Amino acid sequence: MSFKRKDLLGLASLSQEEVTLILEAAEPFKEVSGREIKKVPALRGKTVINLFFEPSTRTRTSFELAAKRLSADVVNFSPSSSSVMKGETLLDTARNIEFMQADILVLRHSSAGAAEILARNSRLSVINAGDGWHEHPTQALSDLLTIQEKKGQVRDLHVAIVGDVAHSRVARSNIHALTKMGANVRVVGPPTMIPLSLHRLGVTVYHDFDEAISGVDVVIMLRLQLERQGRSLFPSIREYARLYGLTAERMQRAAKDVLVMHPGPVNRGVEIAHDVVDGSAAVILEQVANGVAVRMGLMYLLSQRN
Amino acid sequence: MSQTKFCRESVIMDRHEMTRALTRIAHEILERNKGCHDVGLVGIRTGGVYLAQRLKHLVSQIERTDVVLGELDITLYRDDLALRKNQPVLKKTDIPFDISGLKIILVDDVLFTGRTIRAAMDGLIDLGRPAEIQLAVLVDRGHRQLPIRANYVGKNIPTAKDENIRVFLDELGEEDRVSKLIDAERTA
C-alpha cells in the first residue's frame, strides 16, 4: 500500500493502515539521524516552507531539521516579519508561496481548520503542525512510534492522558491515534478541562488521577498552559499539582514498566515532578528524537505521491 | 513484481552454476585483496544482501577468517524517485562497522544500467570514506547507462534491452536460479 494523500491535516480521518505506513516510513530515517553525515538526497530540489503563526521552538526546529536532512530547501516564515502584519490574508500568503513553486507547507495556526482551508485551496502539500485546539498529528505520530518501540506494540495497552484535554490539540491527536491502533485510552483531568462529550471518541473519562493511573502502561502528561490560568479553570497551580501532578509516589500505582511521556515544554514541579522528568521511566527525549524521524518519513511519503 | 506473469522462463544458471560462480568470486576477492582483513561486504537490498551473506560464508570457509557484512538500502538515493509510479518500500540501511579505510565490496544480483550502483556508491560515501569500492555481481546483462564496471562477475549474459532477467534465491522462497523471462505479459 502506498500513501496517496496530498496533505496531513489530522489523524481522525486516517485509516489504521495509513498510520502504520507513516510509522514504517519513519523507521529508516532514525538511522540517518545517527550518521556522521546526517543527510540523504531524497528531497533534493524540493522546497519546504515553515509557516508558524504561533510561537514554537521544538516543532519548527524539528520540521526544519527533518527537511534539511532530506536535502530539501527550507524557508521559515514568521508573521511578525512578513506581510501578514500588513493585513494579507492567510490564503493569499499561501497562494504566494505556492506560486514561488514551493512543494510542502508546514502550518501552525491558532485557528482550528486553518491547515484544511489551505490544503483545499492550493496545490501545496500541507502538513498541520498544530491548528488551534484541533490536532497536532505529527506529535501524536512521534508518541505512537515511541510507544511502539518501547512496548513492541500499541494494541491493548492502557494509556492515560492527563491534564487540560479540552485545550490540547496534542491530546486530541493522541486520542485518535491510540484508539485507532487499538489501545485503551483513559483521560484524566478536572471537569473544567474535560469536554463533556469526550467519551464519544472512545475513551474513559476520570477525574481522580490516583484511580486512573492504576495499572496503566503509558502516561501522557499534558502541559499545563499557565497562560490560560486567568480563565479560572482551576483554583491554584499548587492545588492542580497536588491533584493532577505526576509524582514518583503516584507512579507506584501504574504498571512496573510504565512509560512517562510529555509533549514539552515541561513545567517541572507542576504537571510532572523533577525526579519523574529525569527518571528512567520518562521517554520525553526519545519523543523528540522520534519527532524528527516521523517528520522525515512523512515528508518523504508526501513528496512521493503522484 | 509478483503480479507480473510470464509465458516462458528459460533458465540460464542453475543452483550448481550459481554456487560455482559465487565460489569463484569468493576466491577472486581473496586473491585481489590479498586476504580479507581490510575488506567489508555490503549487500544492496534485497537480492544483494543474500548474495553478500553467501560470499561471507564462502570466504570464511576458504580463509577461516570473518568478514564484516552490511546491508544498504538505496531508495533515498535513486535518481528516478520522483518518476516512479509506486512508492518504493523504504528499508533500513544497516552497516554495523566503520567503512572508512576499508575496501568495500558492493554486492548486487544483476548489473544492468548501473544506476543502482551509482546510488549505492553515493549512499556508501555518505557513511564514510572507504579506501576502495569494488563491485561484485552475479549477473552482468549489459546496457550500461553510466561508466560503471564490475570487478567480479558471476556470468555475463548478453540480453536485449527489454528482456527480463531475474535472480531467484532460496532465501526469498524460490529455488536458486537465474532466468530469462520471455514474452512478458504484464498484468500489473
PDB file of N, CA and C in Angstrom, chain B residues 80-142:
ATOM      1  N   ASP B  80      15.482   8.244  -9.874  1.00  0.00           N
ATOM      2  CA  ASP B  80      14.161   8.211 -10.502  1.00  0.00           C
ATOM      3  C   ASP B  80      13.050   8.233  -9.455  1.00  0.00           C
ATOM      4  N   LEU B  81      13.400   8.691  -8.233  1.00  0.00           N
ATOM      5  CA  LEU B  81      12.400   8.686  -7.158  1.00  0.00           C
ATOM      6  C   LEU B  81      11.116   9.392  -7.560  1.00  0.00           C
ATOM      7  N   ALA B  82      11.281  10.563  -8.166  1.00  0.00           N
ATOM      8  CA  ALA B  82      10.105  11.370  -8.495  1.00  0.00           C
ATOM      9  C   ALA B  82       9.364  10.821  -9.716  1.00  0.00           C
ATOM     10  N   LEU B  83      10.007   9.931 -10.475  1.00  0.00           N
ATOM     11  CA  LEU B  83       9.406   9.463 -11.723  1.00  0.00           C
ATOM     12  C   LEU B  83       8.583   8.192 -11.536  1.00  0.00           C
ATOM     13  N   ARG B  84       8.800   7.514 -10.432  1.00  0.00           N
ATOM     14  CA  ARG B  84       8.177   6.203 -10.278  1.00  0.00           C
ATOM     15  C   ARG B  84       6.711   6.310  -9.919  1.00  0.00           C
ATOM     16  N   LYS B  85       5.952   5.348 -10.453  1.00  0.00           N
ATOM     17  CA  LYS B  85       4.521   5.342 -10.185  1.00  0.00           C
ATOM     18  C   LYS B  85       4.245   4.913  -8.756  1.00  0.00           C
ATOM     19  N   ASN B  86       4.906   3.864  -8.338  1.00  0.00           N
ATOM     20  CA  ASN B  86       4.657   3.340  -6.999  1.00  0.00           C
ATOM     21  C   ASN B  86       5.759   3.787  -6.050  1.00  0.00           C
ATOM     22  N   GLN B  87       5.375   4.041  -4.815  1.00  0.00           N
ATOM     23  CA  GLN B  87       6.394   4.379  -3.835  1.00  0.00           C
ATOM     24  C   GLN B  87       7.221   3.135  -3.550  1.00  0.00           C
ATOM     25  N   PRO B  88       8.525   3.238  -3.733  1.00  0.00           N
ATOM     26  CA  PRO B  88       9.336   2.096  -3.349  1.00  0.00           C
ATOM     27  C   PRO B  88       9.300   1.927  -1.840  1.00  0.00           C
ATOM     28  N   VAL B  89       9.368   0.688  -1.395  1.00  0.00           N
ATOM     29  CA  VAL B  89       9.320   0.441   0.046  1.00  0.00           C
ATOM     30  C   VAL B  89      10.663   0.798   0.670  1.00  0.00           C
ATOM     31  N   LEU B  90      10.613   1.679   1.647  1.00  0.00           N
ATOM     32  CA  LEU B  90      11.833   2.091   2.336  1.00  0.00           C
ATOM     33  C   LEU B  90      12.267   1.022   3.313  1.00  0.00           C
ATOM     34  N   LYS B  91      13.535   0.670   3.269  1.00  0.00           N
ATOM     35  CA  LYS B  91      14.039  -0.238   4.294  1.00  0.00           C
ATOM     36  C   LYS B  91      15.245   0.407   4.952  1.00  0.00           C
ATOM     37  N   LYS B  92      15.756  -0.280   5.940  1.00  0.00           N
ATOM     38  CA  LYS B  92      16.813   0.311   6.737  1.00  0.00           C
ATOM     39  C   LYS B  92      18.183  -0.023   6.156  1.00  0.00           C
ATOM     40  N   THR B  93      19.062   0.955   6.185  1.00  0.00           N
ATOM     41  CA  THR B  93      20.463   0.667   5.920  1.00  0.00           C
ATOM     42  C   THR B  93      21.068   0.203   7.231  1.00  0.00           C
ATOM     43  N   ASP B  94      21.803  -0.896   7.201  1.00  0.00           N
ATOM     44  CA  ASP B  94      22.357  -1.435   8.433  1.00  0.00           C
ATOM     45  C   ASP B  94      23.807  -1.836   8.188  1.00  0.00           C
ATOM     46  N   ILE B  95      24.709  -0.917   8.441  1.00  0.00           N
ATOM     47  CA  ILE B  95      26.129  -1.210   8.265  1.00  0.00           C
ATOM     48  C   ILE B  95      26.797  -1.035   9.628  1.00  0.00           C
ATOM     49  N   PRO B  96      26.968  -2.139  10.355  1.00  0.00           N
ATOM     50  CA  PRO B  96      27.368  -2.051  11.773  1.00  0.00           C
ATOM     51  C   PRO B  96      28.872  -1.898  11.972  1.00  0.00           C
ATOM     52  N   PHE B  97      29.569  -1.295  11.014  1.00  0.00           N
ATOM     53  CA  PHE B  97      31.007  -1.086  11.185  1.00  0.00           C
ATOM     54  C   PHE B  97      31.390   0.193  10.460  1.00  0.00           C
ATOM     55  N   ASP B  98      32.555   0.740  10.800  1.00  0.00           N
ATOM     56  CA  ASP B  98      33.008   1.969  10.163  1.00  0.00           C
ATOM     57  C   ASP B  98      33.640   1.615   8.825  1.00  0.00           C
ATOM     58  N   ILE B  99      33.082   2.155   7.742  1.00  0.00           N
ATOM     59  CA  ILE B  99      33.579   1.768   6.417  1.00  0.00           C
ATOM     60  C   ILE B  99      34.851   2.529   6.054  1.00  0.00           C
ATOM     61  N   SER B 100      35.177   3.589   6.820  1.00  0.00           N
ATOM     62  CA  SER B 100      36.333   4.407   6.465  1.00  0.00           C
ATOM     63  C   SER B 100      37.607   3.580   6.484  1.00  0.00           C
ATOM     64  N   GLY B 101      38.381   3.663   5.393  1.00  0.00           N
ATOM     65  CA  GLY B 101      39.647   2.939   5.313  1.00  0.00           C
ATOM     66  C   GLY B 101      39.527   1.500   4.858  1.00  0.00           C
ATOM     67  N   LEU B 102      38.312   0.979   4.791  1.00  0.00           N
ATOM     68  CA  LEU B 102      38.137  -0.410   4.349  1.00  0.00           C
ATOM     69  C   LEU B 102      37.970  -0.486   2.833  1.00  0.00           C
ATOM     70  N   LYS B 103      38.268  -1.666   2.288  1.00  0.00           N
ATOM     71  CA  LYS B 103      37.912  -1.929   0.899  1.00  0.00           C
ATOM     72  C   LYS B 103      36.500  -2.508   0.924  1.00  0.00           C
ATOM     73  N   ILE B 104      35.559  -1.733   0.418  1.00  0.00           N
ATOM     74  CA  ILE B 104      34.166  -2.158   0.470  1.00  0.00           C
ATOM     75  C   ILE B 104      33.795  -2.843  -0.838  1.00  0.00           C
ATOM     76  N   ILE B 105      33.254  -4.036  -0.722  1.00  0.00           N
ATOM     77  CA  ILE B 105      32.788  -4.731  -1.919  1.00  0.00           C
ATOM     78  C   ILE B 105      31.268  -4.678  -1.940  1.00  0.00           C
ATOM     79  N   LEU B 106      30.739  -3.914  -2.877  1.00  0.00           N
ATOM     80  CA  LEU B 106      29.299  -3.849  -3.060  1.00  0.00           C
ATOM     81  C   LEU B 106      28.863  -5.131  -3.756  1.00  0.00           C
ATOM     82  N   VAL B 107      27.755  -5.700  -3.290  1.00  0.00           N
ATOM     83  CA  VAL B 107      27.270  -6.941  -3.887  1.00  0.00           C
ATOM     84  C   VAL B 107      25.846  -6.735  -4.375  1.00  0.00           C
ATOM     85  N   ASP B 108      25.602  -7.062  -5.644  1.00  0.00           N
ATOM     86  CA  ASP B 108      24.241  -6.974  -6.172  1.00  0.00           C
ATOM     87  C   ASP B 108      23.961  -8.194  -7.034  1.00  0.00           C
ATOM     88  N   ASP B 109      22.689  -8.446  -7.305  1.00  0.00           N
ATOM     89  CA  ASP B 109      22.389  -9.630  -8.105  1.00  0.00           C
ATOM     90  C   ASP B 109      22.604  -9.385  -9.597  1.00  0.00           C
ATOM     91  N   VAL B 110      21.959  -8.343 -10.143  1.00  0.00           N
ATOM     92  CA  VAL B 110      22.068  -8.100 -11.579  1.00  0.00           C
ATOM     93  C   VAL B 110      22.642  -6.711 -11.834  1.00  0.00           C
ATOM     94  N   LEU B 111      23.657  -6.625 -12.692  1.00  0.00           N
ATOM     95  CA  LEU B 111      24.165  -5.326 -13.123  1.00  0.00           C
ATOM     96  C   LEU B 111      23.547  -5.015 -14.480  1.00  0.00           C
ATOM     97  N   PHE B 112      22.837  -3.877 -14.559  1.00  0.00           N
ATOM     98  CA  PHE B 112      22.119  -3.532 -15.783  1.00  0.00           C
ATOM     99  C   PHE B 112      22.523  -2.123 -16.200  1.00  0.00           C
ATOM    100  N   THR B 113      21.716  -1.113 -15.885  1.00  0.00           N
ATOM    101  CA  THR B 113      22.034   0.248 -16.327  1.00  0.00           C
ATOM    102  C   THR B 113      23.188   0.864 -15.542  1.00  0.00           C
ATOM    103  N   GLY B 114      23.425   0.378 -14.329  1.00  0.00           N
ATOM    104  CA  GLY B 114      24.463   0.944 -13.478  1.00  0.00           C
ATOM    105  C   GLY B 114      23.931   2.008 -12.539  1.00  0.00           C
ATOM    106  N   ARG B 115      22.642   2.356 -12.679  1.00  0.00           N
ATOM    107  CA  ARG B 115      22.117   3.439 -11.841  1.00  0.00           C
ATOM    108  C   ARG B 115      22.000   3.037 -10.370  1.00  0.00           C
ATOM    109  N   THR B 116      21.663   1.789 -10.141  1.00  0.00           N
ATOM    110  CA  THR B 116      21.602   1.312  -8.757  1.00  0.00           C
ATOM    111  C   THR B 116      22.973   1.434  -8.099  1.00  0.00           C
ATOM    112  N   ILE B 117      24.011   1.086  -8.852  1.00  0.00           N
ATOM    113  CA  ILE B 117      25.365   1.112  -8.299  1.00  0.00           C
ATOM    114  C   ILE B 117      25.793   2.557  -8.034  1.00  0.00           C
ATOM    115  N   ARG B 118      25.411   3.452  -8.932  1.00  0.00           N
ATOM    116  CA  ARG B 118      25.702   4.875  -8.719  1.00  0.00           C
ATOM    117  C   ARG B 118      25.068   5.328  -7.401  1.00  0.00           C
ATOM    118  N   ALA B 119      23.797   4.965  -7.212  1.00  0.00           N
ATOM    119  CA  ALA B 119      23.092   5.344  -5.985  1.00  0.00           C
ATOM    120  C   ALA B 119      23.767   4.708  -4.768  1.00  0.00           C
ATOM    121  N   ALA B 120      24.178   3.455  -4.913  1.00  0.00           N
ATOM    122  CA  ALA B 120      24.804   2.745  -3.789  1.00  0.00           C
ATOM    123  C   ALA B 120      26.135   3.399  -3.421  1.00  0.00           C
ATOM    124  N   MET B 121      26.880   3.837  -4.426  1.00  0.00           N
ATOM    125  CA  MET B 121      28.161   4.493  -4.122  1.00  0.00           C
ATOM    126  C   MET B 121      27.931   5.813  -3.394  1.00  0.00           C
ATOM    127  N   ASP B 122      26.923   6.558  -3.830  1.00  0.00           N
ATOM    128  CA  ASP B 122      26.580   7.801  -3.128  1.00  0.00           C
ATOM    129  C   ASP B 122      26.204   7.507  -1.679  1.00  0.00           C
ATOM    130  N   GLY B 123      25.373   6.471  -1.511  1.00  0.00           N
ATOM    131  CA  GLY B 123      24.928   6.099  -0.171  1.00  0.00           C
ATOM    132  C   GLY B 123      26.095   5.707   0.707  1.00  0.00           C
ATOM    133  N   LEU B 124      27.029   4.952   0.142  1.00  0.00           N
ATOM    134  CA  LEU B 124      28.195   4.498   0.909  1.00  0.00           C
ATOM    135  C   LEU B 124      29.058   5.675   1.340  1.00  0.00           C
ATOM    136  N   ILE B 125      29.289   6.581   0.398  1.00  0.00           N
ATOM    137  CA  ILE B 125      30.209   7.674   0.672  1.00  0.00           C
ATOM    138  C   ILE B 125      29.635   8.627   1.723  1.00  0.00           C
ATOM    139  N   ASP B 126      28.292   8.667   1.842  1.00  0.00           N
ATOM    140  CA  ASP B 126      27.686   9.446   2.918  1.00  0.00           C
ATOM    141  C   ASP B 126      27.974   8.831   4.284  1.00  0.00           C
ATOM    142  N   LEU B 127      28.379   7.582   4.315  1.00  0.00           N
ATOM    143  CA  LEU B 127      28.611   6.903   5.592  1.00  0.00           C
ATOM    144  C   LEU B 127      30.074   6.942   6.012  1.00  0.00           C
ATOM    145  N   GLY B 128      30.958   7.378   5.134  1.00  0.00           N
ATOM    146  CA  GLY B 128      32.369   7.407   5.475  1.00  0.00           C
ATOM    147  C   GLY B 128      33.209   7.438   4.213  1.00  0.00           C
ATOM    148  N   ARG B 129      34.524   7.207   4.391  1.00  0.00           N
ATOM    149  CA  ARG B 129      35.402   7.265   3.232  1.00  0.00           C
ATOM    150  C   ARG B 129      36.128   5.936   3.079  1.00  0.00           C
ATOM    151  N   PRO B 130      35.535   5.028   2.317  1.00  0.00           N
ATOM    152  CA  PRO B 130      36.197   3.736   2.116  1.00  0.00           C
ATOM    153  C   PRO B 130      37.504   3.921   1.343  1.00  0.00           C
ATOM    154  N   ALA B 131      38.466   3.034   1.596  1.00  0.00           N
ATOM    155  CA  ALA B 131      39.727   3.101   0.867  1.00  0.00           C
ATOM    156  C   ALA B 131      39.487   2.800  -0.605  1.00  0.00           C
ATOM    157  N   GLU B 132      38.508   1.951  -0.857  1.00  0.00           N
ATOM    158  CA  GLU B 132      38.239   1.496  -2.216  1.00  0.00           C
ATOM    159  C   GLU B 132      36.807   0.972  -2.246  1.00  0.00           C
ATOM    160  N   ILE B 133      36.138   1.125  -3.379  1.00  0.00           N
ATOM    161  CA  ILE B 133      34.851   0.443  -3.548  1.00  0.00           C
ATOM    162  C   ILE B 133      34.992  -0.501  -4.723  1.00  0.00           C
ATOM    163  N   GLN B 134      34.689  -1.767  -4.509  1.00  0.00           N
ATOM    164  CA  GLN B 134      34.693  -2.744  -5.591  1.00  0.00           C
ATOM    165  C   GLN B 134      33.275  -3.251  -5.778  1.00  0.00           C
ATOM    166  N   LEU B 135      33.037  -3.891  -6.914  1.00  0.00           N
ATOM    167  CA  LEU B 135      31.679  -4.328  -7.213  1.00  0.00           C
ATOM    168  C   LEU B 135      31.659  -5.799  -7.615  1.00  0.00           C
ATOM    169  N   ALA B 136      30.810  -6.563  -6.948  1.00  0.00           N
ATOM    170  CA  ALA B 136      30.610  -7.966  -7.305  1.00  0.00           C
ATOM    171  C   ALA B 136      29.158  -8.174  -7.689  1.00  0.00           C
ATOM    172  N   VAL B 137      28.930  -8.784  -8.853  1.00  0.00           N
ATOM    173  CA  VAL B 137      27.546  -9.080  -9.263  1.00  0.00           C
ATOM    174  C   VAL B 137      27.460 -10.527  -9.727  1.00  0.00           C
ATOM    175  N   LEU B 138      26.277 -11.092  -9.538  1.00  0.00           N
ATOM    176  CA  LEU B 138      26.085 -12.465 -10.005  1.00  0.00           C
ATOM    177  C   LEU B 138      25.944 -12.479 -11.525  1.00  0.00           C
ATOM    178  N   VAL B 139      25.225 -11.474 -12.054  1.00  0.00           N
ATOM    179  CA  VAL B 139      24.961 -11.435 -13.489  1.00  0.00           C
ATOM    180  C   VAL B 139      25.235 -10.034 -14.031  1.00  0.00           C
ATOM    181  N   ASP B 140      25.971  -9.963 -15.143  1.00  0.00           N
ATOM    182  CA  ASP B 140      26.104  -8.694 -15.858  1.00  0.00           C
ATOM    183  C   ASP B 140      25.364  -8.839 -17.180  1.00  0.00           C
ATOM    184  N   ARG B 141      24.318  -8.050 -17.358  1.00  0.00           N
ATOM    185  CA  ARG B 141      23.499  -8.202 -18.569  1.00  0.00           C
ATOM    186  C   ARG B 141      23.697  -7.067 -19.567  1.00  0.00           C
ATOM    187  N   GLY B 142      24.680  -6.198 -19.300  1.00  0.00           N
ATOM    188  CA  GLY B 142      24.984  -5.139 -20.267  1.00  0.00           C
ATOM    189  C   GLY B 142      24.019  -3.970 -20.233  1.00  0.00           C
TER     190      GLY B 142
END
